[in-house]
Tab-separated table of N, CA and C in Angstrom:
chain	number	residue	atom	x	y	z
A	1	MET	N	103.773	85.811	116.571
A	1	MET	CA	104.311	84.893	115.607
A	1	MET	C	105.721	85.338	115.234
A	2	GLU	N	106.607	84.396	115.024
A	2	GLU	CA	107.984	84.707	114.637
A	2	GLU	C	108.072	84.930	113.126
A	3	THR	N	109.132	85.609	112.693
A	3	THR	CA	109.328	85.908	111.282
A	3	THR	C	109.289	84.644	110.438
A	4	LYS	N	109.906	83.573	110.910
A	4	LYS	CA	109.927	82.329	110.134
A	4	LYS	C	108.504	81.828	109.870
A	5	GLU	N	107.642	81.934	110.874
A	5	GLU	CA	106.254	81.474	110.720
A	5	GLU	C	105.466	82.389	109.788
A	6	VAL	N	105.721	83.692	109.883
A	6	VAL	CA	105.027	84.655	109.025
A	6	VAL	C	105.377	84.400	107.563
A	7	ILE	N	106.659	84.187	107.289
A	7	ILE	CA	107.094	83.950	105.906
A	7	ILE	C	106.508	82.648	105.377
A	8	LEU	N	106.566	81.606	106.173
A	8	LEU	CA	106.002	80.322	105.759
A	8	LEU	C	104.503	80.447	105.510
A	9	ASP	N	103.784	81.080	106.426
A	9	ASP	CA	102.336	81.267	106.260
A	9	ASP	C	102.023	82.099	105.020
A	10	LEU	N	102.796	83.149	104.799
A	10	LEU	CA	102.590	84.002	103.628
A	10	LEU	C	102.775	83.207	102.341
A	11	ARG	N	103.862	82.466	102.265
A	11	ARG	CA	104.143	81.685	101.054
A	11	ARG	C	103.040	80.666	100.799
A	12	ARG	N	102.611	79.996	101.850
A	12	ARG	CA	101.542	78.994	101.704
A	12	ARG	C	100.216	79.639	101.320
A	13	LYS	N	99.913	80.791	101.912
A	13	LYS	CA	98.680	81.501	101.585
A	13	LYS	C	98.662	81.900	100.106
A	14	LEU	N	99.829	82.252	99.590
A	14	LEU	CA	99.949	82.639	98.188
A	14	LEU	C	100.049	81.433	97.249
A	15	LYS	N	100.131	80.231	97.867
A	15	LYS	CA	100.241	78.965	97.114
A	15	LYS	C	101.450	78.980	96.175
A	16	LEU	N	102.587	79.429	96.748
A	16	LEU	CA	103.844	79.467	96.001
A	16	LEU	C	104.802	78.429	96.571
A	17	SER	N	105.551	77.800	95.688
A	17	SER	CA	106.620	76.917	96.147
A	17	SER	C	107.765	77.798	96.659
A	18	GLN	N	108.721	77.196	97.334
A	18	GLN	CA	109.892	77.963	97.773
A	18	GLN	C	110.622	78.536	96.560
A	19	ASP	N	110.699	77.769	95.481
A	19	ASP	CA	111.358	78.259	94.261
A	19	ASP	C	110.639	79.484	93.689
A	20	GLU	N	109.304	79.432	93.628
A	20	GLU	CA	108.526	80.545	93.082
A	20	GLU	C	108.644	81.786	93.966
A	21	PHE	N	108.571	81.573	95.267
A	21	PHE	CA	108.707	82.669	96.223
A	21	PHE	C	110.086	83.311	96.065
A	22	ALA	N	111.110	82.479	96.005
A	22	ALA	CA	112.487	82.957	95.860
A	22	ALA	C	112.674	83.745	94.566
A	23	ALA	N	112.092	83.254	93.476
A	23	ALA	CA	112.247	83.912	92.175
A	23	ALA	C	111.681	85.332	92.206
A	24	ARG	N	110.585	85.521	92.898
A	24	ARG	CA	109.974	86.856	92.963
A	24	ARG	C	110.826	87.831	93.772
A	25	LEU	N	111.683	87.273	94.637
A	25	LEU	CA	112.510	88.112	95.511
A	25	LEU	C	113.971	88.141	95.086
A	26	PHE	N	114.287	87.443	93.988
A	26	PHE	CA	115.660	87.408	93.465
A	26	PHE	C	116.642	86.817	94.473
A	27	VAL	N	116.180	85.773	95.181
A	27	VAL	CA	117.038	85.046	96.118
A	27	VAL	C	116.960	83.565	95.765
A	28	THR	N	117.722	82.765	96.461
A	28	THR	CA	117.711	81.322	96.192
A	28	THR	C	116.621	80.627	97.000
A	29	ARG	N	116.251	79.442	96.561
A	29	ARG	CA	115.302	78.623	97.300
A	29	ARG	C	115.868	78.297	98.670
A	30	GLN	N	117.186	78.099	98.751
A	30	GLN	CA	117.831	77.782	100.018
A	30	GLN	C	117.679	78.930	101.019
A	31	ALA	N	117.732	80.162	100.518
A	31	ALA	CA	117.543	81.315	101.408
A	31	ALA	C	116.139	81.277	102.010
A	32	VAL	N	115.143	81.008	101.174
A	32	VAL	CA	113.758	80.921	101.657
A	32	VAL	C	113.634	79.796	102.678
A	33	SER	N	114.249	78.667	102.388
A	33	SER	CA	114.208	77.533	103.305
A	33	SER	C	114.821	77.906	104.654
A	34	ARG	N	115.954	78.601	104.644
A	34	ARG	CA	116.606	79.007	105.900
A	34	ARG	C	115.741	80.001	106.683
A	35	TRP	N	115.029	80.894	105.962
A	35	TRP	CA	114.127	81.829	106.645
A	35	TRP	C	113.002	81.061	107.327
A	36	GLU	N	112.446	80.091	106.606
A	36	GLU	CA	111.289	79.353	107.122
A	36	GLU	C	111.639	78.420	108.279
A	37	THR	N	112.878	77.989	108.358
A	37	THR	CA	113.291	77.142	109.483
A	37	THR	C	113.815	77.971	110.651
A	38	GLY	N	114.017	79.266	110.421
A	38	GLY	CA	114.525	80.135	111.480
A	38	GLY	C	116.032	80.122	111.586
A	39	GLU	N	116.703	79.454	110.644
A	39	GLU	CA	118.169	79.428	110.648
A	39	GLU	C	118.729	80.831	110.439
A	40	THR	N	118.068	81.606	109.563
A	40	THR	CA	118.428	83.009	109.331
A	40	THR	C	117.136	83.804	109.173
A	41	ILE	N	117.283	85.122	109.165
A	41	ILE	CA	116.147	85.978	108.822
A	41	ILE	C	116.583	86.895	107.686
A	42	PRO	N	115.637	87.344	106.874
A	42	PRO	CA	116.010	88.237	105.774
A	42	PRO	C	116.621	89.532	106.303
A	43	ASN	N	117.554	90.108	105.520
A	43	ASN	CA	118.118	91.393	105.925
A	43	ASN	C	117.064	92.488	105.725
A	44	ILE	N	117.345	93.670	106.168
A	44	ILE	CA	116.370	94.762	106.142
A	44	ILE	C	115.887	95.057	104.722
A	45	ASP	N	116.811	95.110	103.769
A	45	ASP	CA	116.407	95.396	102.392
A	45	ASP	C	115.495	94.302	101.849
A	46	THR	N	115.777	93.053	102.197
A	46	THR	CA	114.938	91.950	101.731
A	46	THR	C	113.577	91.976	102.416
A	47	LEU	N	113.529	92.328	103.696
A	47	LEU	CA	112.242	92.474	104.379
A	47	LEU	C	111.387	93.536	103.690
A	48	LYS	N	112.016	94.651	103.312
A	48	LYS	CA	111.277	95.704	102.615
A	48	LYS	C	110.788	95.212	101.253
A	49	LEU	N	111.606	94.433	100.567
A	49	LEU	CA	111.211	93.880	99.267
A	49	LEU	C	110.051	92.895	99.419
A	50	ILE	N	110.121	92.036	100.428
A	50	ILE	CA	109.026	91.087	100.685
A	50	ILE	C	107.740	91.874	100.958
A	51	ALA	N	107.846	92.905	101.795
A	51	ALA	CA	106.671	93.721	102.139
A	51	ALA	C	106.065	94.356	100.893
A	52	LYS	N	106.911	94.934	100.061
A	52	LYS	CA	106.418	95.606	98.853
A	52	LYS	C	105.863	94.600	97.849
A	53	THR	N	106.563	93.515	97.639
A	53	THR	CA	106.169	92.522	96.637
A	53	THR	C	104.856	91.841	96.990
A	54	PHE	N	104.665	91.537	98.276
A	54	PHE	CA	103.504	90.754	98.683
A	54	PHE	C	102.491	91.561	99.499
A	55	ASP	N	102.660	92.892	99.524
A	55	ASP	CA	101.722	93.804	100.175
A	55	ASP	C	101.425	93.388	101.617
A	56	ILE	N	102.493	93.306	102.391
A	56	ILE	CA	102.409	92.985	103.812
A	56	ILE	C	103.315	93.985	104.519
A	57	SER	N	103.004	94.352	105.732
A	57	SER	CA	103.835	95.333	106.425
A	57	SER	C	105.096	94.660	106.971
A	58	VAL	N	106.174	95.431	107.051
A	58	VAL	CA	107.417	94.934	107.650
A	58	VAL	C	107.159	94.567	109.106
A	59	ASP	N	106.333	95.361	109.781
A	59	ASP	CA	105.997	95.051	111.178
A	59	ASP	C	105.410	93.648	111.287
A	60	GLU	N	104.488	93.322	110.390
A	60	GLU	CA	103.876	91.995	110.437
A	60	GLU	C	104.905	90.913	110.135
A	61	LEU	N	105.811	91.165	109.177
A	61	LEU	CA	106.874	90.203	108.874
A	61	LEU	C	107.745	89.937	110.095
A	62	LEU	N	107.917	90.954	110.914
A	62	LEU	CA	108.746	90.812	112.112
A	62	LEU	C	107.961	90.290	113.315
A	63	GLY	N	106.707	89.911	113.069
A	63	GLY	CA	105.906	89.316	114.127
A	63	GLY	C	105.227	90.312	115.033
A	64	GLN	N	105.212	91.586	114.621
A	64	GLN	CA	104.549	92.610	115.419
A	64	GLN	C	103.043	92.505	115.234
A	65	PRO	N	102.288	92.919	116.228
A	65	PRO	CA	100.836	92.858	116.107
A	65	PRO	C	100.335	93.705	114.942
A	66	VAL	N	99.243	93.276	114.367
A	66	VAL	CA	98.602	94.017	113.291
A	66	VAL	C	98.002	95.286	113.888
A	67	SER	N	98.054	96.378	113.149
A	67	SER	CA	97.523	97.653	113.625
A	67	SER	C	96.025	97.754	113.379
A	68	ILE	N	95.382	98.545	114.186
A	68	ILE	CA	93.962	98.858	114.040
A	68	ILE	C	93.863	100.353	113.758
A	69	CYS	N	93.116	100.730	112.728
A	69	CYS	CA	92.920	102.144	112.425
A	69	CYS	C	92.273	102.821	113.619
A	70	GLN	N	92.871	103.894	114.056
A	70	GLN	CA	92.384	104.621	115.226
A	70	GLN	C	91.296	105.632	114.865
A	71	SER	N	90.716	105.463	113.661
A	71	SER	CA	89.563	106.257	113.271
A	71	SER	C	88.349	105.368	113.062
A	72	CYS	N	88.508	104.324	112.225
A	72	CYS	CA	87.350	103.482	111.873
A	72	CYS	C	87.396	102.084	112.476
A	73	GLY	N	88.559	101.672	113.012
A	73	GLY	CA	88.683	100.354	113.620
A	73	GLY	C	89.073	99.251	112.656
A	74	MET	N	89.349	99.595	111.398
A	74	MET	CA	89.731	98.588	110.413
A	74	MET	C	91.057	97.941	110.791
A	75	THR	N	91.150	96.635	110.594
A	75	THR	CA	92.407	95.929	110.795
A	75	THR	C	93.302	96.227	109.602
A	76	MET	N	94.510	96.701	109.876
A	76	MET	CA	95.445	97.056	108.803
A	76	MET	C	96.492	95.955	108.705
A	77	THR	N	96.295	95.056	107.758
A	77	THR	CA	97.166	93.893	107.634
A	77	THR	C	98.179	94.029	106.508
A	78	LYS	N	97.938	94.947	105.580
A	78	LYS	CA	98.825	95.117	104.433
A	78	LYS	C	99.398	96.527	104.435
A	79	GLU	N	100.527	96.666	103.820
A	79	GLU	CA	101.165	97.974	103.712
A	79	GLU	C	100.224	98.966	103.040
A	80	SER	N	99.478	98.516	102.038
A	80	SER	CA	98.567	99.404	101.307
A	80	SER	C	97.373	99.833	102.153
A	81	ASP	N	97.127	99.187	103.282
A	81	ASP	CA	96.048	99.585	104.188
A	81	ASP	C	96.406	100.840	104.977
A	82	LEU	N	97.701	101.131	105.107
A	82	LEU	CA	98.159	102.231	105.951
A	82	LEU	C	97.945	103.576	105.278
A	83	GLY	N	97.471	104.551	106.051
A	83	GLY	CA	97.335	105.909	105.552
A	83	GLY	C	98.707	106.553	105.388
A	84	SER	N	98.722	107.833	105.030
A	84	SER	CA	100.007	108.504	104.823
A	84	SER	C	100.073	109.814	105.598
A	85	GLU	N	101.277	110.116	106.051
A	85	GLU	CA	101.537	111.367	106.748
A	85	GLU	C	101.849	112.456	105.726
A	86	SER	N	101.925	113.694	106.154
A	86	SER	CA	102.174	114.806	105.233
A	86	SER	C	103.550	114.709	104.574
A	87	ASP	N	104.493	114.027	105.229
A	87	ASP	CA	105.829	113.871	104.651
A	87	ASP	C	105.939	112.629	103.752
A	88	GLY	N	104.810	111.919	103.552
A	88	GLY	CA	104.806	110.746	102.680
A	88	GLY	C	105.000	109.422	103.394
A	89	HIS	N	105.433	109.460	104.650
A	89	HIS	CA	105.616	108.216	105.404
A	89	HIS	C	104.255	107.588	105.711
A	90	ARG	N	104.266	106.276	105.901
A	90	ARG	CA	103.042	105.547	106.227
A	90	ARG	C	102.627	105.827	107.667
A	91	SER	N	101.337	105.944	107.859
A	91	SER	CA	100.778	106.107	109.202
A	91	SER	C	100.441	104.731	109.743
A	92	HIS	N	100.908	104.433	110.933
A	92	HIS	CA	100.578	103.156	111.564
A	92	HIS	C	99.392	103.316	112.512
A	93	GLU	N	98.820	104.531	112.558
A	93	GLU	CA	97.655	104.782	113.399
A	93	GLU	C	96.357	104.806	112.607
A	94	TYR	N	96.421	105.227	111.350
A	94	TYR	CA	95.203	105.421	110.566
A	94	TYR	C	95.297	104.731	109.211
A	95	CYS	N	94.156	104.236	108.732
A	95	CYS	CA	94.122	103.516	107.455
A	95	CYS	C	94.089	104.484	106.268
A	96	ALA	N	94.325	103.923	105.096
A	96	ALA	CA	94.352	104.711	103.867
A	96	ALA	C	92.985	105.292	103.523
A	97	PHE	N	91.917	104.680	103.994
A	97	PHE	CA	90.578	105.194	103.710
A	97	PHE	C	90.264	106.431	104.550
A	98	CYS	N	90.830	106.483	105.753
A	98	CYS	CA	90.531	107.576	106.687
A	98	CYS	C	91.546	108.714	106.653
A	99	TYR	N	92.782	108.422	106.234
A	99	TYR	CA	93.863	109.377	106.481
A	99	TYR	C	94.849	109.389	105.314
A	100	GLN	N	94.980	110.537	104.665
A	100	GLN	CA	95.921	110.704	103.558
A	100	GLN	C	96.633	112.049	103.696
A	101	HIS	N	97.926	112.057	103.429
A	101	HIS	CA	98.727	113.289	103.427
A	101	HIS	C	98.615	114.059	104.746
A	102	GLY	N	98.515	113.306	105.859
A	102	GLY	CA	98.519	113.928	107.175
A	102	GLY	C	97.193	114.506	107.619
A	103	ALA	N	96.111	114.170	106.907
A	103	ALA	CA	94.799	114.704	107.287
A	103	ALA	C	93.718	113.645	107.069
A	104	PHE	N	92.637	113.767	107.812
A	104	PHE	CA	91.521	112.859	107.615
A	104	PHE	C	90.880	113.138	106.255
A	105	THR	N	90.484	112.088	105.580
A	105	THR	CA	89.934	112.225	104.224
A	105	THR	C	88.533	112.812	104.218
A	106	GLU	N	87.791	112.636	105.305
A	106	GLU	CA	86.439	113.179	105.404
A	106	GLU	C	86.223	113.761	106.791
A	107	ASP	N	85.454	114.839	106.843
A	107	ASP	CA	85.105	115.456	108.117
A	107	ASP	C	83.763	114.874	108.549
A	108	LEU	N	83.835	113.733	109.244
A	108	LEU	CA	82.639	113.011	109.657
A	108	LEU	C	82.469	113.064	111.170
A	109	THR	N	81.238	112.945	111.592
A	109	THR	CA	80.989	112.702	113.008
A	109	THR	C	81.126	111.206	113.236
A	110	MET	N	81.214	110.820	114.488
A	110	MET	CA	81.301	109.401	114.823
A	110	MET	C	80.053	108.658	114.339
A	111	ALA	N	78.897	109.262	114.481
A	111	ALA	CA	77.649	108.635	114.037
A	111	ALA	C	77.639	108.460	112.515
A	112	GLU	N	78.148	109.452	111.789
A	112	GLU	CA	78.210	109.343	110.322
A	112	GLU	C	79.163	108.236	109.893
A	113	LEU	N	80.296	108.112	110.592
A	113	LEU	CA	81.236	107.034	110.278
A	113	LEU	C	80.594	105.678	110.540
A	114	ALA	N	79.863	105.565	111.636
A	114	ALA	CA	79.184	104.306	111.944
A	114	ALA	C	78.214	103.945	110.827
A	115	GLU	N	77.445	104.899	110.360
A	115	GLU	CA	76.488	104.639	109.274
A	115	GLU	C	77.215	104.249	107.992
A	116	GLN	N	78.328	104.894	107.737
A	116	GLN	CA	79.132	104.548	106.555
A	116	GLN	C	79.645	103.112	106.660
A	117	ASN	N	80.126	102.735	107.843
A	117	ASN	CA	80.628	101.371	108.053
A	117	ASN	C	79.518	100.336	107.916
A	118	LEU	N	78.310	100.696	108.285
A	118	LEU	CA	77.179	99.757	108.207
A	118	LEU	C	76.837	99.375	106.770
A	119	GLN	N	77.288	100.164	105.817
A	119	GLN	CA	77.050	99.845	104.410
A	119	GLN	C	77.790	98.572	103.998
A	120	SER	N	78.794	98.184	104.756
A	120	SER	CA	79.577	96.971	104.475
A	120	SER	C	79.253	95.853	105.460
A	121	LEU	N	78.102	95.911	106.079
A	121	LEU	CA	77.761	94.950	107.122
A	121	LEU	C	77.728	93.511	106.611
A	122	ALA	N	77.153	93.283	105.444
A	122	ALA	CA	77.079	91.915	104.919
A	122	ALA	C	78.477	91.334	104.733
A	123	GLU	N	79.379	92.132	104.185
A	123	GLU	CA	80.767	91.684	103.989
A	123	GLU	C	81.435	91.424	105.345
A	124	TRP	N	81.220	92.340	106.309
A	124	TRP	CA	81.786	92.193	107.651
A	124	TRP	C	81.293	90.909	108.302
A	125	ASN	N	79.995	90.674	108.234
A	125	ASN	CA	79.424	89.455	108.804
A	125	ASN	C	80.061	88.217	108.192
A	126	LYS	N	80.205	88.224	106.877
A	126	LYS	CA	80.768	87.061	106.180
A	126	LYS	C	82.223	86.831	106.584
A	127	GLU	N	83.028	87.884	106.579
A	127	GLU	CA	84.453	87.771	106.906
A	127	GLU	C	84.680	87.307	108.345
A	128	ASN	N	83.770	87.658	109.234
A	128	ASN	CA	83.953	87.365	110.648
A	128	ASN	C	83.018	86.280	111.169
A	129	ASN	N	82.348	85.607	110.230
A	129	ASN	CA	81.439	84.515	110.575
A	129	ASN	C	80.407	84.963	111.618
A	130	LEU	N	79.813	86.137	111.343
A	130	LEU	CA	78.809	86.714	112.235
A	130	LEU	C	77.480	86.834	111.503
A	131	ASN	N	76.463	87.193	112.244
A	131	ASN	CA	75.147	87.407	111.660
A	131	ASN	C	74.462	88.568	112.381
A	132	LEU	N	75.177	89.703	112.474
A	132	LEU	CA	74.621	90.867	113.151
A	132	LEU	C	73.608	91.562	112.256
A	133	ASN	N	72.516	92.038	112.855
A	133	ASN	CA	71.612	92.880	112.075
A	133	ASN	C	72.103	94.320	112.196
A	134	VAL	N	71.480	95.226	111.468
A	134	VAL	CA	71.935	96.614	111.424
A	134	VAL	C	71.927	97.255	112.812
A	135	GLU	N	70.866	97.021	113.566
A	135	GLU	CA	70.778	97.636	114.892
A	135	GLU	C	71.854	97.115	115.836
A	136	GLU	N	72.098	95.811	115.824
A	136	GLU	CA	73.146	95.230	116.686
A	136	GLU	C	74.514	95.784	116.311
A	137	ALA	N	74.778	95.848	115.003
A	137	ALA	CA	76.073	96.350	114.528
A	137	ALA	C	76.236	97.827	114.878
A	138	ARG	N	75.183	98.618	114.693
A	138	ARG	CA	75.243	100.046	115.028
A	138	ARG	C	75.554	100.229	116.515
A	139	GLU	N	74.879	99.475	117.355
A	139	GLU	CA	75.099	99.558	118.804
A	139	GLU	C	76.550	99.228	119.151
A	140	GLN	N	77.080	98.167	118.540
A	140	GLN	CA	78.464	97.778	118.818
A	140	GLN	C	79.452	98.827	118.302
A	141	LEU	N	79.198	99.358	117.110
A	141	LEU	CA	80.075	100.393	116.560
A	141	LEU	C	80.093	101.637	117.451
A	142	LEU	N	78.916	102.074	117.877
A	142	LEU	CA	78.840	103.286	118.686
A	142	LEU	C	79.424	103.089	120.083
A	143	ALA	N	79.567	101.848	120.507
A	143	ALA	CA	80.259	101.562	121.766
A	143	ALA	C	81.767	101.459	121.547
A	144	TYR	N	82.183	100.967	120.366
A	144	TYR	CA	83.596	100.734	120.080
A	144	TYR	C	84.327	101.995	119.608
A	145	LEU	N	83.729	102.750	118.720
A	145	LEU	CA	84.413	103.905	118.134
A	145	LEU	C	84.971	104.883	119.178
A	146	PRO	N	84.276	105.181	120.279
A	146	PRO	CA	84.838	106.122	121.261
A	146	PRO	C	86.129	105.642	121.919
A	147	THR	N	86.479	104.367	121.764
A	147	THR	CA	87.729	103.865	122.339
A	147	THR	C	88.927	104.165	121.444
A	148	LEU	N	88.663	104.591	120.202
A	148	LEU	CA	89.728	104.869	119.246
A	148	LEU	C	90.234	106.299	119.400
A	149	LYS	N	91.508	106.490	119.092
A	149	LYS	CA	92.194	107.768	119.317
A	149	LYS	C	91.449	108.968	118.718
A	150	ARG	N	90.962	108.835	117.478
A	150	ARG	CA	90.314	109.960	116.820
A	150	ARG	C	89.080	110.447	117.595
A	151	TRP	N	88.390	109.542	118.243
A	151	TRP	CA	87.103	109.867	118.841
A	151	TRP	C	87.153	110.053	120.358
A	152	GLN	N	88.309	109.816	120.964
A	152	GLN	CA	88.388	109.956	122.415
A	152	GLN	C	88.150	111.413	122.815
A	153	GLY	N	87.288	111.573	123.789
A	153	GLY	CA	86.985	112.907	124.284
A	153	GLY	C	85.977	113.671	123.440
A	154	LYS	N	85.404	113.004	122.422
A	154	LYS	CA	84.397	113.691	121.588
A	154	LYS	C	83.031	113.220	121.920
């Protein structure tokens, strides 16, 4: 997706008019309109402000693919989903639940992580329009987790 489409989709998802969106970013409605038509794109500082204000990653604003946590498989769609490195920078490999300050938050086995993830199965099913039972979900998790960076070779 192009930046213009991401901005338009974001604004519509938030149910904001161009004026309301612009007011939150201290820009004009015309600037928002030009972004949404692709006539211009926001400068770097404005992209960072949009990301911070609306909790979306700059990568996503620029049309980059959404990241997947390389520990638990969670889709990281917002800046707040990203874990942190020891120097304070955001990790684009691991989510905030799995990775903080350059280290994993819990010393889990892959099987323990799968069981932990199964506690949210009802929510997962609802969000993804699925109807997996615990055994089906466990089987899929235990097949999927070894493909992630944290678990490769374990």
